[in-house]
Coordinates of C-alpha atoms in Angstrom, one line a residue:
Chain A
M1 CA 74.1 238.0 -80.2
D2 CA 77.8 238.2 -79.9
T3 CA 80.2 236.6 -82.3
W4 CA 81.0 233.6 -80.2
S5 CA 77.5 232.4 -79.8
T6 CA 76.9 233.0 -83.5
L7 CA 79.9 230.8 -84.3
W8 CA 78.7 228.2 -81.8
E9 CA 75.3 228.0 -83.4
T10 CA 76.8 227.9 -86.8
F11 CA 78.6 224.6 -86.0
F12 CA 76.9 223.1 -83.0
D13 CA 73.2 223.9 -83.3
G14 CA 71.6 220.8 -81.8
D15 CA 68.2 221.2 -83.4
S16 CA 69.7 221.3 -86.9
M17 CA 71.7 218.2 -86.1
R18 CA 68.8 216.3 -84.7
E19 CA 66.8 217.2 -87.7
A20 CA 69.5 215.8 -90.1
L21 CA 70.4 212.8 -88.1
P22 CA 67.7 210.3 -89.1
E23 CA 68.3 210.8 -92.8
M24 CA 72.0 210.6 -92.4
L25 CA 71.6 207.3 -90.7
T26 CA 69.0 205.8 -93.0
V27 CA 70.0 207.3 -96.3
G28 CA 73.4 209.0 -96.2
L29 CA 75.5 206.4 -94.4
P30 CA 74.2 203.4 -96.4
N31 CA 74.8 205.3 -99.6
T32 CA 78.3 206.4 -98.7
L33 CA 79.1 202.8 -97.8
I34 CA 77.6 201.5 -101.0
L35 CA 79.7 203.9 -103.0
A36 CA 82.9 203.4 -101.1
I37 CA 82.7 199.6 -100.7
S38 CA 81.7 199.0 -104.3
A39 CA 84.5 201.2 -105.6
A40 CA 87.0 199.6 -103.2
L41 CA 86.2 196.1 -104.6
L42 CA 86.2 197.1 -108.2
G43 CA 89.2 199.4 -107.7
S44 CA 91.1 196.6 -106.1
V45 CA 90.3 194.1 -108.9
L46 CA 91.3 196.7 -111.4
G47 CA 94.4 197.7 -109.4
M48 CA 95.5 194.0 -109.3
A49 CA 95.1 193.8 -113.1
L50 CA 97.1 197.0 -113.6
A51 CA 99.8 195.9 -111.2
V52 CA 100.3 192.5 -112.9
A53 CA 100.2 194.2 -116.3
G54 CA 102.6 196.8 -115.1
I55 CA 105.3 194.2 -114.3
S56 CA 104.5 191.8 -117.2
P57 CA 107.3 190.9 -119.5
T58 CA 105.0 191.9 -122.4
R59 CA 105.4 195.5 -123.5
W60 CA 101.8 195.5 -124.8
L61 CA 100.5 195.0 -121.3
R62 CA 103.1 197.1 -119.4
W63 CA 102.6 200.2 -121.6
P64 CA 98.8 200.6 -121.5
A65 CA 99.0 200.0 -117.7
R66 CA 101.5 202.9 -117.4
V67 CA 99.5 205.3 -119.5
Y68 CA 96.3 204.4 -117.6
T69 CA 97.9 205.0 -114.3
D70 CA 99.4 208.3 -115.4
I71 CA 96.0 209.6 -116.6
F72 CA 93.8 208.5 -113.7
R73 CA 96.4 209.4 -111.0
G74 CA 97.1 212.7 -112.7
L75 CA 93.5 214.1 -113.1
P76 CA 91.7 215.7 -110.3
A77 CA 89.1 213.3 -108.9
A78 CA 86.3 215.9 -109.4
A79 CA 87.2 216.2 -113.1
T80 CA 87.2 212.4 -113.6
I81 CA 83.9 212.0 -111.9
L82 CA 82.3 214.7 -114.0
L83 CA 83.8 213.5 -117.2
I84 CA 82.7 209.9 -116.6
G85 CA 79.4 210.6 -114.8
V86 CA 78.2 213.3 -117.1
G87 CA 80.0 212.3 -120.3
L88 CA 78.8 208.7 -120.2
A89 CA 75.4 209.6 -118.8
P90 CA 73.5 209.0 -122.2
L91 CA 75.1 205.6 -122.3
G92 CA 74.2 204.9 -118.7
M93 CA 70.7 206.1 -119.2
E94 CA 70.2 203.3 -121.8
V95 CA 71.7 200.6 -119.6
W96 CA 70.4 201.3 -116.1
G97 CA 68.2 204.3 -116.4
P98 CA 68.6 207.7 -114.6
N99 CA 70.7 206.5 -111.7
P100 CA 74.0 208.3 -111.3
Y101 CA 75.4 205.6 -109.0
P102 CA 76.8 203.1 -111.5
L103 CA 78.8 205.8 -113.3
G104 CA 79.8 207.4 -110.0
I105 CA 81.0 204.0 -108.7
L106 CA 82.8 203.4 -112.1
A107 CA 84.5 206.8 -111.9
L108 CA 85.6 206.2 -108.3
S109 CA 86.8 202.7 -109.1
L110 CA 88.8 203.9 -112.1
I111 CA 90.6 206.5 -109.9
A112 CA 91.1 204.1 -107.0
G113 CA 92.3 201.4 -109.5
A114 CA 95.2 203.7 -110.6
Y115 CA 96.4 204.3 -107.0
I116 CA 95.8 200.7 -105.8
G117 CA 97.5 199.4 -108.9
E118 CA 100.7 201.3 -107.9
I119 CA 100.4 200.1 -104.3
F120 CA 100.1 196.5 -105.3
R121 CA 102.8 196.8 -107.9
S122 CA 105.3 198.2 -105.4
G123 CA 104.4 195.4 -103.0
I124 CA 104.7 192.7 -105.6
Q125 CA 108.0 194.1 -106.8
S126 CA 109.4 194.2 -103.3
V127 CA 109.2 190.4 -103.1
E128 CA 112.7 188.9 -103.7
A129 CA 113.3 187.5 -107.2
A130 CA 114.5 184.3 -105.4
Q131 CA 110.9 183.6 -104.4
L132 CA 109.9 183.5 -108.1
E133 CA 112.9 181.3 -108.9
G134 CA 112.0 179.0 -106.0
A135 CA 108.5 178.6 -107.3
R136 CA 109.5 178.2 -110.9
A137 CA 112.0 175.5 -109.9
L138 CA 109.1 173.5 -108.5
G139 CA 107.4 173.5 -111.9
F140 CA 105.0 176.4 -111.4
S141 CA 104.3 178.5 -114.5
W142 CA 104.9 182.3 -114.2
G143 CA 101.3 182.9 -113.7
E144 CA 100.9 180.3 -111.0
A145 CA 104.0 181.4 -109.2
M146 CA 102.7 185.0 -109.2
R147 CA 99.3 184.0 -108.0
L148 CA 100.3 181.5 -105.3
V149 CA 103.6 182.8 -104.1
I150 CA 104.5 186.3 -105.2
I151 CA 101.2 188.3 -105.0
P152 CA 100.1 187.0 -101.6
Q153 CA 103.4 188.1 -100.1
G154 CA 103.5 191.4 -102.0
V155 CA 99.9 192.4 -101.1
R156 CA 100.5 191.6 -97.4
R157 CA 103.4 194.0 -97.4
V158 CA 101.3 196.9 -98.7
L159 CA 98.1 196.3 -96.8
P160 CA 98.6 199.6 -94.8
A161 CA 98.8 201.6 -98.0
W162 CA 95.8 199.8 -99.4
V163 CA 93.7 200.7 -96.3
N164 CA 94.9 204.3 -96.7
Q165 CA 93.4 204.2 -100.2
L166 CA 90.1 203.0 -98.8
I167 CA 90.1 206.0 -96.5
A168 CA 90.6 208.2 -99.5
L169 CA 87.7 206.5 -101.3
I170 CA 85.3 207.1 -98.4
K171 CA 86.1 210.8 -98.6
D172 CA 86.1 211.0 -102.4
S173 CA 82.7 209.3 -102.5
S174 CA 81.3 212.7 -101.5
L175 CA 82.1 214.0 -104.9
V176 CA 79.4 212.0 -106.7
Y177 CA 77.0 214.8 -105.6
F178 CA 78.2 216.5 -108.8
L179 CA 76.2 214.0 -110.8
G180 CA 72.9 215.1 -109.4
L181 CA 71.3 212.9 -106.8
V182 CA 67.6 212.5 -106.1
A183 CA 66.6 212.6 -102.4
S184 CA 67.0 208.9 -101.8
Q185 CA 70.4 208.7 -103.5
R186 CA 72.1 211.4 -101.4
E187 CA 75.1 210.3 -99.4
L188 CA 76.4 211.8 -96.2
F189 CA 77.9 215.0 -97.6
R190 CA 75.0 215.9 -99.8
I191 CA 72.5 215.4 -96.9
G192 CA 74.7 217.6 -94.7
Q193 CA 75.0 220.2 -97.3
D194 CA 71.2 220.2 -98.0
Y195 CA 70.3 220.6 -94.3
A196 CA 73.0 223.3 -94.0
A197 CA 71.3 225.2 -96.8
T198 CA 67.8 225.0 -95.3
T199 CA 68.7 225.6 -91.6
G200 CA 71.1 228.4 -92.4
N201 CA 73.9 227.0 -90.4
E202 CA 76.7 224.4 -90.9
S203 CA 75.8 222.1 -88.0
A204 CA 74.4 219.4 -90.3
L205 CA 77.5 219.5 -92.4
L206 CA 79.6 219.2 -89.3
L207 CA 77.5 216.2 -88.3
A208 CA 78.2 214.7 -91.8
G209 CA 81.9 215.3 -91.0
L210 CA 81.6 213.4 -87.7
F211 CA 80.1 210.5 -89.7
Y212 CA 83.1 210.5 -92.0
L213 CA 85.4 210.6 -89.1
A214 CA 83.6 207.7 -87.5
L215 CA 84.4 205.7 -90.6
T216 CA 87.9 206.9 -91.3
V217 CA 89.5 207.2 -87.9
P218 CA 89.0 203.5 -87.0
L219 CA 90.5 202.6 -90.4
T220 CA 93.6 204.8 -89.8
H221 CA 94.0 202.9 -86.5
A222 CA 93.5 199.7 -88.3
V223 CA 96.4 200.7 -90.6
N224 CA 98.6 201.3 -87.6
W225 CA 97.6 197.9 -86.1
I226 CA 98.2 196.0 -89.4
D227 CA 101.5 197.8 -89.8
R228 CA 102.6 196.9 -86.3
R229 CA 101.5 193.3 -86.7
L230 CA 103.3 192.9 -90.0
R231 CA 106.5 194.3 -88.5
Q232 CA 106.3 192.1 -85.4
G233 CA 105.3 189.1 -87.5
R234 CA 108.6 189.4 -89.3
S235 CA 110.7 189.2 -86.3
V236 CA 112.2 185.8 -85.7
T237 CA 111.6 183.7 -82.7
V238 CA 113.1 180.3 -82.8
D239 CA 111.5 177.2 -81.4
P240 CA 113.7 175.0 -79.3
D241 CA 115.6 172.7 -81.5
D242 CA 114.2 169.3 -82.2
D243 CA 116.2 167.6 -84.7
G244 CA 114.8 164.1 -84.6
G245 CA 118.0 162.1 -84.5
L246 CA 120.2 164.4 -86.7
A247 CA 122.7 165.6 -84.1
L248 CA 122.8 169.3 -84.7
A249 CA 123.5 170.8 -81.4
G250 CA 124.0 174.5 -81.4
E251 CA 121.7 175.3 -84.3
T252 CA 120.5 178.8 -84.0
A253 CA 118.3 180.9 -86.3
L254 CA 120.3 182.8 -88.9
P255 CA 118.2 184.9 -91.1
P256 CA 120.0 184.7 -94.4
S257 CA 122.1 187.8 -94.9
P258 CA 121.3 189.5 -98.2
T259 CA 125.0 190.0 -98.8
A260 CA 125.9 186.4 -98.2
G261 CA 125.4 185.5 -101.9
R262 CA 128.3 184.3 -103.7
D263 CA 128.1 183.5 -107.4
Q264 CA 124.8 185.3 -107.5
R265 CA 123.9 187.1 -110.7
Chain B
M1 CA 117.5 157.6 -97.7
T2 CA 115.0 158.2 -100.5
D3 CA 115.4 154.9 -102.2
T4 CA 112.4 155.6 -104.4
A5 CA 114.7 157.9 -106.3
T6 CA 116.8 155.1 -107.6
T7 CA 114.0 153.6 -109.6
T8 CA 113.6 156.8 -111.6
S9 CA 117.1 158.3 -111.6
V10 CA 118.4 159.4 -115.0
S11 CA 121.8 160.2 -116.4
L12 CA 122.6 163.8 -117.1
T13 CA 124.7 165.3 -119.9
V14 CA 125.5 169.0 -120.4
R15 CA 127.1 169.5 -123.8
D16 CA 128.9 172.6 -125.0
V17 CA 126.6 175.1 -123.3
H18 CA 127.1 178.7 -124.1
L19 CA 125.4 181.7 -122.5
A20 CA 126.1 185.4 -122.6
F21 CA 124.4 188.2 -120.7
G22 CA 125.1 191.0 -123.2
A23 CA 128.8 191.2 -123.7
N24 CA 129.4 189.1 -120.6
K25 CA 130.1 185.5 -121.7
V26 CA 129.2 183.5 -118.6
L27 CA 129.3 180.1 -120.1
R28 CA 131.7 179.3 -122.9
G29 CA 131.1 175.7 -123.9
A30 CA 130.6 174.0 -120.5
D31 CA 130.3 170.2 -120.5
L32 CA 129.3 167.9 -117.7
D33 CA 128.5 164.2 -117.4
V34 CA 126.7 162.5 -114.5
A35 CA 126.0 158.8 -114.7
R36 CA 122.6 157.5 -113.6
G37 CA 122.5 157.8 -109.8
G38 CA 125.8 159.6 -109.7
T39 CA 126.8 162.7 -107.9
A40 CA 128.8 165.4 -109.6
C41 CA 130.3 168.3 -107.5
V42 CA 131.1 171.5 -109.4
I43 CA 133.8 173.5 -107.8
G44 CA 135.6 176.7 -108.9
P45 CA 136.1 180.3 -108.0
S46 CA 133.2 182.7 -107.6
G47 CA 131.9 184.1 -110.9
S48 CA 133.1 181.1 -112.8
G49 CA 129.6 180.2 -114.0
K50 CA 128.8 177.3 -111.6
S51 CA 125.4 178.6 -110.5
T52 CA 124.5 179.7 -114.0
L53 CA 125.4 176.2 -115.4
L54 CA 123.1 174.7 -112.8
R55 CA 120.3 176.9 -113.9
T56 CA 120.6 175.9 -117.5
I57 CA 120.0 172.3 -116.5
N58 CA 116.5 173.0 -115.3
R59 CA 116.2 176.0 -117.7
L60 CA 115.7 178.7 -115.2
I61 CA 118.1 180.3 -117.6
E62 CA 117.9 179.3 -121.2
P63 CA 121.3 178.5 -122.8
D64 CA 122.2 180.3 -126.0
R65 CA 123.7 177.2 -127.5
G66 CA 124.5 173.7 -126.6
D67 CA 122.4 170.9 -125.2
V68 CA 121.2 169.4 -121.9
L69 CA 120.2 165.7 -122.0
L70 CA 118.5 163.5 -119.5
D71 CA 119.0 159.8 -120.3
G72 CA 120.4 160.8 -123.7
R73 CA 117.3 162.8 -124.7
S74 CA 117.5 166.6 -125.1
V75 CA 115.3 168.6 -122.8
L76 CA 115.6 171.9 -124.6
R77 CA 112.4 171.3 -126.6
D78 CA 110.4 170.1 -123.6
D79 CA 107.9 172.2 -121.7
P80 CA 110.2 174.0 -119.2
D81 CA 107.6 173.7 -116.4
A82 CA 107.3 169.9 -117.0
L83 CA 111.1 169.6 -117.1
R84 CA 111.4 171.4 -113.7
Q85 CA 109.0 168.8 -112.1
R86 CA 111.6 166.2 -113.0
V87 CA 114.6 168.2 -111.8
G88 CA 114.5 169.4 -108.2
M89 CA 116.6 172.3 -107.1
V90 CA 117.8 173.6 -103.7
F91 CA 119.1 177.2 -103.4
Q92 CA 121.7 178.9 -101.3
Q93 CA 119.0 181.1 -99.7
F94 CA 116.5 178.2 -99.3
N95 CA 113.8 180.2 -101.1
L96 CA 111.1 178.8 -98.9
F97 CA 107.8 180.6 -99.0
P98 CA 107.7 182.7 -95.8
H99 CA 103.9 183.2 -95.8
M100 CA 103.2 179.5 -95.6
S101 CA 103.8 176.8 -93.0
V102 CA 106.5 174.3 -93.6
L103 CA 103.9 171.7 -94.5
R104 CA 102.2 173.9 -97.0
N105 CA 105.6 174.8 -98.6
I106 CA 105.8 171.1 -99.4
T107 CA 102.2 170.4 -100.3
L108 CA 101.7 173.4 -102.6
A109 CA 103.3 171.9 -105.7
L110 CA 101.9 168.4 -104.8
R111 CA 98.4 169.7 -104.8
R112 CA 98.6 172.3 -107.5
I113 CA 100.9 170.5 -110.0
R114 CA 100.6 166.9 -109.1
K115 CA 96.9 167.3 -108.3
L116 CA 97.1 165.2 -105.2
S117 CA 94.3 165.5 -102.7
E118 CA 94.9 167.4 -99.5
D119 CA 95.2 164.2 -97.5
E120 CA 97.6 162.6 -100.0
A121 CA 99.8 165.7 -100.3
T122 CA 99.9 166.0 -96.5
S123 CA 101.0 162.4 -96.0
V124 CA 103.7 162.7 -98.7
A125 CA 104.9 165.9 -97.1
R126 CA 105.0 164.5 -93.6
A127 CA 106.9 161.5 -94.8
Q128 CA 109.5 163.8 -96.5
L129 CA 109.8 165.9 -93.4
E130 CA 110.4 162.7 -91.4
L131 CA 113.3 161.8 -93.6
V132 CA 115.0 165.1 -93.0
G133 CA 114.3 164.9 -89.3
L134 CA 111.8 167.8 -89.1
A135 CA 108.4 166.2 -88.7
A136 CA 107.8 168.2 -85.6
K137 CA 108.2 171.5 -87.5
A138 CA 105.4 170.8 -90.0
D139 CA 103.2 173.7 -88.7
S140 CA 105.9 176.2 -88.1
R141 CA 106.6 179.2 -90.4
P142 CA 110.0 179.0 -92.1
A143 CA 111.1 182.2 -90.2
H144 CA 110.9 180.2 -87.0
L145 CA 113.4 177.6 -88.1
S146 CA 117.1 177.8 -88.1
G147 CA 118.9 178.2 -91.4
G148 CA 119.9 174.5 -91.4
Q149 CA 116.4 173.4 -90.7
Q150 CA 115.1 175.7 -93.5
Q151 CA 117.5 174.2 -95.9
R152 CA 116.4 170.7 -95.0
V153 CA 112.8 171.7 -95.5
A154 CA 113.8 173.0 -98.9
I155 CA 115.3 169.7 -99.7
A156 CA 112.2 167.9 -98.5
R157 CA 110.1 170.2 -100.7
A158 CA 112.1 169.3 -103.8
L159 CA 112.2 165.6 -103.0
A160 CA 108.4 165.4 -102.4
L161 CA 108.0 165.8 -106.2
Q162 CA 110.1 162.7 -106.7
P163 CA 112.6 164.3 -109.1
Q164 CA 114.9 162.3 -111.3
V165 CA 117.8 164.7 -110.8
M166 CA 118.6 167.1 -107.9
L167 CA 120.5 170.3 -108.3
F168 CA 122.1 172.0 -105.3
D169 CA 123.3 175.6 -105.6
E170 CA 125.7 176.3 -102.8
A171 CA 123.2 174.8 -100.4
T172 CA 125.3 175.3 -97.3
S173 CA 127.0 178.7 -98.2
A174 CA 124.5 180.8 -96.3
L175 CA 124.6 178.7 -93.2
D176 CA 126.5 179.1 -90.0
P177 CA 129.4 176.7 -89.8
E178 CA 127.8 174.5 -87.2
L179 CA 124.6 174.1 -89.3
V180 CA 126.5 172.9 -92.4
K181 CA 127.0 169.3 -91.2
G182 CA 123.3 168.4 -90.9
V183 CA 122.5 169.6 -94.4
L184 CA 125.5 167.9 -95.9
A185 CA 124.4 164.7 -94.1
V186 CA 121.0 164.8 -95.8
M187 CA 122.7 165.4 -99.1
A188 CA 125.1 162.5 -98.6
D189 CA 122.3 160.2 -97.7
L190 CA 120.4 161.2 -100.9
S191 CA 123.5 160.6 -103.0
A192 CA 124.1 157.2 -101.4
G193 CA 120.4 156.4 -102.1
G194 CA 121.1 156.7 -105.8
M195 CA 119.8 160.1 -106.7
T196 CA 121.4 161.7 -109.7
M197 CA 122.8 165.0 -108.3
V198 CA 124.7 168.1 -109.4
V199 CA 126.1 169.9 -106.4
V200 CA 127.7 173.3 -106.7
T201 CA 129.7 173.7 -103.6
H202 CA 132.6 175.2 -101.7
E203 CA 132.7 172.2 -99.4
M204 CA 135.8 170.4 -100.6
G205 CA 135.4 167.7 -98.0
F206 CA 132.0 166.9 -99.2
A207 CA 133.2 166.8 -102.8
R208 CA 136.0 164.5 -101.9
E209 CA 133.9 162.0 -99.9
V210 CA 130.5 162.0 -101.7
A211 CA 131.1 162.9 -105.4
D212 CA 131.6 160.4 -108.1
T213 CA 132.8 163.2 -110.3
V214 CA 134.3 166.5 -109.5
A215 CA 134.2 169.2 -112.2
F216 CA 136.4 172.3 -111.9
M217 CA 134.9 175.4 -113.6
D218 CA 136.7 178.6 -114.4
H219 CA 135.6 181.4 -116.8
G220 CA 132.5 179.5 -118.0
V221 CA 134.1 176.2 -118.9
V222 CA 134.7 172.9 -117.1
L223 CA 138.5 172.9 -117.3
E224 CA 139.0 169.5 -115.6
A225 CA 136.7 166.7 -114.4
G226 CA 137.3 163.4 -112.9
E227 CA 137.1 161.2 -109.9
P228 CA 137.7 163.1 -106.6
A229 CA 141.0 161.4 -106.0
A230 CA 142.3 162.5 -109.4
I231 CA 141.1 166.0 -109.0
F232 CA 142.3 166.6 -105.5
E233 CA 145.5 164.4 -105.5
A234 CA 146.7 164.8 -109.0
P235 CA 145.2 168.0 -110.5
E236 CA 146.6 168.6 -114.0
H237 CA 145.4 172.1 -115.0
P238 CA 147.5 174.9 -113.5
R239 CA 144.4 176.9 -112.7
L240 CA 142.9 174.0 -110.8
R241 CA 146.2 173.6 -108.9
R242 CA 146.1 177.3 -108.0
F243 CA 142.5 177.1 -107.0
L244 CA 143.1 174.1 -104.8
S245 CA 146.1 175.6 -103.2
Q246 CA 143.9 178.5 -102.2
V247 CA 140.9 176.6 -100.8
L248 CA 142.5 173.5 -99.2

């Protein structure tokens, strides 16, 4: 057998792929989705808490949020997953038995939370201070103003970055195999790896890769789509004027110039 | 216009208000008196503390010293959020919420703070939009409105909460010249309707015609205040004379 056909069979052996496919579909894909979606939800909730704490006027909220973010953004994902998943395993054993998923999801969420927190924070901080002032002037408390006015605008601005983080989560979910998975707990990567080991070629792993791409590539395009929509949504198209009796001929849209402020401090 | 305002209008007194940002003394004993239902226009050069003075009235900025009284009662010990429901404010840059329709901009506080039902809030909001001539824009996003229309929505949003005092912070300064008139007309109507108003403005014509009191501020104090005729025709303070010679 020449080198090329060896290489071909290493990656594109149809039999190996066919053998792995049913388990990938029925076990691997659902497990990967469970890991990624749970961690995305938990990570986003945690991220929002970190973002709000990070911009809070209270030092005792700001400071812990910073330290947390530095640690979980700074550690390799593999190290965090092992430290949490193995380190807390005795505790997990008592609470939910010998299932590595809760701790795996926890570790993934803690990591994602650090990144998502920074994403949300940058979005929230990009909202003009005038918006907060406008909301406070109506009688909203700081918390209400943040929740109803500032955060919805800030999050919208960073949706593309948030989706990028979901893509990273789908990929990082493969790392929970470190924690030791029984057959029914295996996610896409582990199943691919196992079949690769038994068939002696990498085709099953390549198939796992295709599954990942089937999840992530549409998401990357979703990012682009959201990005484009946000940009276009911001452009101004003015309805024909209808001033109901107030004679204001010639009114045209004038997006307020940021430099127009006089007397602004 | 909003005659409901007259029933609840209050008098406003700002007494000896001081404020410093670090070493920068922005207000150095500013005083202002507005009778119930009166309109005071605050004029003065940029950086004289006009906008800051306005923000101490609804405590968006807390004064270091001095007092703010509504109907003779100090508001400095009130809950600031409750105070701001009694004092409406309109900003130079409108500060409408861009992610909400015009209607929701107005109903948000009615529903969340006043606890009105969706239907009640909507009918109050539509009535206010009608008064500023923008009923047809209820479902538009603010970005789809001209600056003048946005500012009128901002005025409607503040009025929907039935404030006892209205503050205007250079409400027309960010507008193209041809849009200024419509906003000033709404403000003049409101003043004629008996709303107690403090208007920080560069529109001397408006101050002359609409104000009961014109206050000239420079370097953090009100140097001279009086009826428009006195301020514009017979200014006493040399700095006011110099300012008027530059802007008129």
